[in-house]
Amino acid sequence: MTDGAPGNAVVLQSVSREYVEGDVAVVALKDVSMTIPRGRFSMLVGPSGSGKTTLLNIIGCIDQQTSGHVEVCGHDIKALSDNRVADFRAENIGFIFQGFNLLPVLTAQENVEYALLLLGFSASERQSRARAMLSRVGLGDHLHHRPNQLSGGQKQRVAIARALAKDPEIVLADEPTANLDSETGRQIIDLMRTMQREFHTSFIFSTHDPQLISEADETYRIRDGIVVERSVKELVA
Amino acid sequence: MIIRIASRSILRNARRSTATIAAVAVGAVAMLSFSAFKNQTMIGLQTAIVERAGHLTIFREGYNDFGTANPAAYDIAGYTELLGTLRTDPELSPMINVATPVVALGGIASNFALDTSKTFAGQGILPSDRDKMQRWNEYGLSGGAFQTTGLRDDDSNRGVVGSGLARMLGFCEALGGQDCPRSAGHSAATDADKRDFTALVGSDRELNRTVSTTPRIDLLASTAGGAPNIVQMDIGQATKIGAKELDDSFVRMHIGLAQRLLYGNAEPRATSIDVQLHHTADLPAAIDRIKTLNRTGKLGLEVRDFAELTPSYGQIVGMYTAIFAFISIVIGIVVLFSIVNTMSMTVMERINEIGTSRALGFRRSRIGMQFLAEGVLLGTVGATAGVAIAVALVTTINGLGLSWMPPGATVPTPFRLLLAGQEASVFATWLALVLISVVATVLPAMRAARMTTVDSLRHV
Ligand SMILES: Nc1ncnc2c1ncn2[C@@H]1O[C@H](COP(=O)(O)OP(=O)(O)OP(=O)(O)O)[C@@H](O)[C@H]1O
Ligand SMILES: [Mg+2]
């Protein structure tokens, strides 16, 4: 992990991903080459089935390319063993899911602690970090609520706290606002924006949500597994 | 955290978890109560044997194979010294409750007055030693009451007969027997037969043919030297013995009388020595020590334990063990499938949770551990509940004060299930059920660990 100096969070070179089902091969990504710089709010945008999730999964090191070269935070992920990749994710990557994906049997605080379990913190460190992060996302008085006692927006806040509590290099979010109404979505986007600036984390989204797209620093348009366009918002001084 | 997630997941699916825990608990209760019943039966049987015959018996080498055909060659000549050795040996003496000589003999018992006779199998014993042996009650089963021999050390003319033998010799009424049948037979003996027998009987110098109030029989046997010999025995009482064959031929007498019959005026000997220990657990050590004494002293003896001398004991143990094994296997299979089923369903329901945990960086092994912990927790809770219920059940049943007739018994004994003192086997049952839950959970847990992260996350 290098310091916050500009650099690339993700580098893809001629990356392809094929799914073989029976005799049929589906090409989800075709020869994708791209670099996503560090510390930005980056969007993968495209119609349904274009390969956004596939691309995010590869960046998030939970899936691997069929061919090509992938570097995440300077690491060649394909060279690592399954356990090493898991450790890499635990340290460097935070996930925010469309469906929130909180553990139903754990409270908000425990869900955040759960992600810290693998990082060698003491129990009290985990607790204080989780509490601080939940207060930061506005859930300071919902620490002991279970997911089924929280609204969608609150659940996504817990998920954001969980993703950021370990201070990762990259936070990946696959359509994080798709299950929320537009007002709540707006609040979640604002929250993520604030957190991204505060933590200098690289956020990478896939989304259809125009509200979210309008916040993008970088936008990558994808169609049929190909990155067709990259647009960069001018950095305001 | 693993345990927290496991226990909460179990509570979350309360109905299914309860059913699984109940299956394990019922299995534990069934195994433990049968095991308690088995223990009670075996220990009851052991107590009955040990009260009567002691834990082990010492014979002259070869007695069991050849001795009964030629007692003189296979009896223990210096048995009083041997008893002294046993009773003073620093290793043995603390273990021994009773060490007592026995003379086994057989012959013909007859009632001259009624002209009846019958072969008998007899035993000469020392009454006080036997009464002491009857009091042995290591497991607290006898409840205070014990049978005495009805004989006294200072009355060497007296003996006890089986109720069948008493009936056949015509003493049923004289001995206060109930439901005495009338003999329908007619005397088959000719006067000539009678004269032959009288001639023999006349050879016994103590013979006194005046009518006595005590029922009295003549015992005819050949002495160790091979000559025919006769003694008179006063019948103290008739006892009912379970096996008819034995009931019809059993004679138990003062050892002095048996020795007079078998050895006449020669030096009295014993055919064996019965040894009763304080505690059955000492049996292997006691046998070892006796074998060592035998070897070092070149005594030419052999020693057998009660299980060897009572083959039915081993058979009953074997039968109960087989039934217990069968019950255990059936229960084990039911418990196994119950947990496999529950854990497979749990894994299928939590595919998304598995994908999420993997994305957060948990290794495959950790995912497997999570589910393993859950299955084992189910099994452990079930087994522990089962042990608790079984203990409560056994205590309640024992408190009811029921009685029953164990197999091979002639008198009802208190119906008591025995778990106390069986901590090891209770623990073994508990452990077996916990291990079954481990085995049952391994496959579902491995399936969870092997799942592809991306596929699990796509799963809704
Ligand atoms: N496990 C799989 N097996 C076979 N084909 C797959 C698999 N996962 C994805 N695909 C295919 O790959 C292509 C890209 O899928 P992907 O999920 O990346 O699209 P997406 O852009 O995320 O779509 P959406 O906006 O609907 O989420 C699709 O054609 C899809 O059918
Ligand atoms: Mg998608």
Short mmCIF file of N, CA and C in Angstrom, two decimals, chain B residues 367-440:
data_model
loop_
_atom_site.label_atom_id
_atom_site.label_comp_id
_atom_site.label_asym_id
_atom_site.label_seq_id
_atom_site.Cartn_x
_atom_site.Cartn_y
_atom_site.Cartn_z
N ILE B 367 -14.98 -20.37 6.47
CA ILE B 367 -16.39 -20.60 6.15
C ILE B 367 -16.79 -22.00 6.61
N GLY B 368 -15.91 -22.98 6.32
CA GLY B 368 -16.18 -24.35 6.76
C GLY B 368 -16.29 -24.43 8.27
N MET B 369 -15.37 -23.77 8.96
CA MET B 369 -15.38 -23.77 10.43
C MET B 369 -16.70 -23.22 10.98
N GLN B 370 -17.18 -22.16 10.33
CA GLN B 370 -18.42 -21.54 10.80
C GLN B 370 -19.57 -22.55 10.84
N PHE B 371 -19.69 -23.31 9.75
CA PHE B 371 -20.80 -24.27 9.71
C PHE B 371 -20.52 -25.48 10.58
N LEU B 372 -19.24 -25.87 10.63
CA LEU B 372 -18.88 -26.98 11.50
C LEU B 372 -19.26 -26.64 12.95
N ALA B 373 -18.93 -25.42 13.35
CA ALA B 373 -19.24 -24.98 14.71
C ALA B 373 -20.75 -25.07 14.96
N GLU B 374 -21.50 -24.69 13.96
CA GLU B 374 -22.95 -24.69 14.12
C GLU B 374 -23.50 -26.11 14.30
N GLY B 375 -23.03 -27.04 13.44
CA GLY B 375 -23.49 -28.42 13.54
C GLY B 375 -23.08 -29.05 14.86
N VAL B 376 -21.84 -28.80 15.26
CA VAL B 376 -21.34 -29.39 16.50
C VAL B 376 -22.07 -28.79 17.71
N LEU B 377 -22.39 -27.50 17.60
CA LEU B 377 -23.15 -26.87 18.68
C LEU B 377 -24.53 -27.53 18.82
N LEU B 378 -25.17 -27.78 17.69
CA LEU B 378 -26.47 -28.49 17.73
C LEU B 378 -26.29 -29.84 18.42
N GLY B 379 -25.28 -30.60 17.97
CA GLY B 379 -25.05 -31.93 18.52
C GLY B 379 -24.72 -31.87 20.00
N THR B 380 -23.90 -30.91 20.38
CA THR B 380 -23.48 -30.81 21.78
C THR B 380 -24.65 -30.43 22.69
N VAL B 381 -25.44 -29.46 22.23
CA VAL B 381 -26.60 -29.06 23.04
C VAL B 381 -27.55 -30.26 23.18
N GLY B 382 -27.79 -30.96 22.06
CA GLY B 382 -28.69 -32.11 22.09
C GLY B 382 -28.16 -33.20 23.02
N ALA B 383 -26.87 -33.52 22.89
CA ALA B 383 -26.29 -34.59 23.71
C ALA B 383 -26.31 -34.21 25.19
N THR B 384 -26.00 -32.94 25.47
CA THR B 384 -25.98 -32.51 26.87
C THR B 384 -27.39 -32.54 27.46
N ALA B 385 -28.36 -32.03 26.68
CA ALA B 385 -29.75 -32.09 27.14
C ALA B 385 -30.15 -33.54 27.37
N GLY B 386 -29.75 -34.42 26.44
CA GLY B 386 -30.09 -35.84 26.56
C GLY B 386 -29.54 -36.45 27.84
N VAL B 387 -28.27 -36.14 28.14
CA VAL B 387 -27.67 -36.68 29.37
C VAL B 387 -28.45 -36.17 30.59
N ALA B 388 -28.77 -34.87 30.58
CA ALA B 388 -29.50 -34.30 31.72
C ALA B 388 -30.86 -34.98 31.89
N ILE B 389 -31.57 -35.15 30.76
CA ILE B 389 -32.89 -35.78 30.83
C ILE B 389 -32.77 -37.22 31.30
N ALA B 390 -31.77 -37.93 30.76
CA ALA B 390 -31.59 -39.34 31.15
C ALA B 390 -31.31 -39.46 32.64
N VAL B 391 -30.45 -38.59 33.16
CA VAL B 391 -30.14 -38.64 34.60
C VAL B 391 -31.41 -38.38 35.41
N ALA B 392 -32.19 -37.37 34.98
CA ALA B 392 -33.44 -37.06 35.69
C ALA B 392 -34.40 -38.25 35.63
N LEU B 393 -34.48 -38.85 34.44
CA LEU B 393 -35.39 -39.98 34.24
C LEU B 393 -35.00 -41.16 35.12
N VAL B 394 -33.71 -41.48 35.11
CA VAL B 394 -33.21 -42.61 35.90
C VAL B 394 -33.46 -42.36 37.39
N THR B 395 -33.18 -41.13 37.82
CA THR B 395 -33.40 -40.81 39.23
C THR B 395 -34.87 -40.97 39.59
N THR B 396 -35.76 -40.49 38.70
CA THR B 396 -37.19 -40.60 38.97
C THR B 396 -37.63 -42.06 39.04
N ILE B 397 -37.19 -42.86 38.05
CA ILE B 397 -37.60 -44.26 38.03
C ILE B 397 -37.08 -44.98 39.27
N ASN B 398 -35.84 -44.72 39.64
CA ASN B 398 -35.28 -45.36 40.83
C ASN B 398 -36.05 -44.95 42.08
N GLY B 399 -36.56 -43.70 42.07
CA GLY B 399 -37.30 -43.21 43.22
C GLY B 399 -38.67 -43.86 43.36
N LEU B 400 -39.17 -44.48 42.29
CA LEU B 400 -40.49 -45.09 42.34
C LEU B 400 -40.49 -46.39 43.14
N GLY B 401 -39.29 -46.97 43.35
CA GLY B 401 -39.19 -48.18 44.15
C GLY B 401 -39.86 -49.40 43.52
N LEU B 402 -39.74 -49.54 42.20
CA LEU B 402 -40.30 -50.72 41.53
C LEU B 402 -39.40 -51.92 41.79
N SER B 403 -39.97 -53.13 41.62
CA SER B 403 -39.10 -54.30 41.66
C SER B 403 -39.44 -55.20 40.48
N TRP B 404 -38.48 -56.06 40.16
CA TRP B 404 -38.67 -56.94 39.00
C TRP B 404 -37.83 -58.19 39.17
N MET B 405 -38.03 -59.14 38.24
CA MET B 405 -37.27 -60.38 38.25
C MET B 405 -36.23 -60.33 37.15
N PRO B 406 -34.96 -60.10 37.49
CA PRO B 406 -33.95 -60.10 36.42
C PRO B 406 -33.82 -61.50 35.83
N PRO B 407 -33.31 -61.60 34.61
CA PRO B 407 -33.16 -62.92 33.99
C PRO B 407 -32.32 -63.83 34.88
N GLY B 408 -32.79 -65.06 35.10
CA GLY B 408 -32.04 -66.02 35.89
C GLY B 408 -32.21 -65.88 37.38
N ALA B 409 -33.00 -64.89 37.83
CA ALA B 409 -33.16 -64.70 39.26
C ALA B 409 -34.36 -65.49 39.77
N THR B 410 -34.35 -65.76 41.08
CA THR B 410 -35.47 -66.49 41.66
C THR B 410 -36.28 -65.60 42.58
N VAL B 411 -35.68 -64.50 43.01
CA VAL B 411 -36.42 -63.58 43.88
C VAL B 411 -36.45 -62.20 43.25
N PRO B 412 -37.55 -61.45 43.45
CA PRO B 412 -37.60 -60.11 42.87
C PRO B 412 -36.54 -59.22 43.49
N THR B 413 -35.92 -58.39 42.68
CA THR B 413 -34.96 -57.43 43.21
C THR B 413 -35.47 -56.03 42.86
N PRO B 414 -35.00 -55.03 43.60
CA PRO B 414 -35.46 -53.67 43.30
C PRO B 414 -35.09 -53.30 41.86
N PHE B 415 -36.02 -52.66 41.16
CA PHE B 415 -35.74 -52.22 39.80
C PHE B 415 -35.01 -50.89 39.88
N ARG B 416 -33.72 -50.94 39.63
CA ARG B 416 -32.92 -49.72 39.73
C ARG B 416 -32.11 -49.60 38.47
N LEU B 417 -32.16 -48.42 37.85
CA LEU B 417 -31.31 -48.17 36.68
C LEU B 417 -30.02 -47.57 37.19
N LEU B 418 -28.93 -48.02 36.61
CA LEU B 418 -27.65 -47.64 37.17
C LEU B 418 -26.87 -46.73 36.23
N LEU B 419 -26.79 -45.45 36.57
CA LEU B 419 -25.92 -44.54 35.83
C LEU B 419 -24.77 -44.10 36.72
N ALA B 420 -25.06 -44.03 38.04
CA ALA B 420 -24.01 -43.64 38.98
C ALA B 420 -22.89 -44.65 38.87
N GLY B 421 -21.66 -44.18 38.88
CA GLY B 421 -20.52 -45.08 38.73
C GLY B 421 -20.23 -45.42 37.29
N GLN B 422 -21.09 -44.94 36.38
CA GLN B 422 -20.88 -45.22 34.96
C GLN B 422 -20.51 -43.93 34.23
N GLU B 423 -19.88 -43.01 34.94
CA GLU B 423 -19.56 -41.71 34.34
C GLU B 423 -18.82 -41.88 33.02
N ALA B 424 -17.92 -42.85 32.98
CA ALA B 424 -17.12 -43.03 31.76
C ALA B 424 -18.02 -43.38 30.58
N SER B 425 -18.98 -44.28 30.79
CA SER B 425 -19.80 -44.69 29.65
C SER B 425 -20.82 -43.61 29.31
N VAL B 426 -21.27 -42.85 30.31
CA VAL B 426 -22.14 -41.71 30.02
C VAL B 426 -21.38 -40.70 29.16
N PHE B 427 -20.13 -40.44 29.57
CA PHE B 427 -19.33 -39.50 28.80
C PHE B 427 -19.07 -40.04 27.40
N ALA B 428 -18.84 -41.34 27.29
CA ALA B 428 -18.59 -41.94 25.98
C ALA B 428 -19.80 -41.76 25.07
N THR B 429 -20.99 -41.95 25.62
CA THR B 429 -22.21 -41.76 24.83
C THR B 429 -22.32 -40.31 24.36
N TRP B 430 -22.08 -39.40 25.30
CA TRP B 430 -22.13 -37.97 24.98
C TRP B 430 -21.13 -37.65 23.87
N LEU B 431 -19.92 -38.16 24.06
CA LEU B 431 -18.85 -37.87 23.10
C LEU B 431 -19.19 -38.48 21.73
N ALA B 432 -19.75 -39.68 21.74
CA ALA B 432 -20.09 -40.33 20.48
C ALA B 432 -21.09 -39.47 19.71
N LEU B 433 -22.09 -38.94 20.42
CA LEU B 433 -23.10 -38.12 19.74
C LEU B 433 -22.47 -36.82 19.21
N VAL B 434 -21.56 -36.25 19.99
CA VAL B 434 -20.90 -35.03 19.52
C VAL B 434 -20.06 -35.34 18.28
N LEU B 435 -19.36 -36.49 18.31
CA LEU B 435 -18.54 -36.86 17.16
C LEU B 435 -19.42 -37.12 15.93
N ILE B 436 -20.59 -37.73 16.17
CA ILE B 436 -21.51 -37.94 15.05
C ILE B 436 -21.90 -36.60 14.44
N SER B 437 -22.11 -35.60 15.31
CA SER B 437 -22.49 -34.30 14.77
C SER B 437 -21.34 -33.68 13.97
N VAL B 438 -20.11 -33.97 14.38
CA VAL B 438 -18.96 -33.50 13.59
C VAL B 438 -18.99 -34.15 12.22
N VAL B 439 -19.11 -35.49 12.22
CA VAL B 439 -19.13 -36.22 10.95
C VAL B 439 -20.27 -35.73 10.06
N ALA B 440 -21.44 -35.53 10.68
CA ALA B 440 -22.62 -35.13 9.92
C ALA B 440 -22.44 -33.75 9.30
#
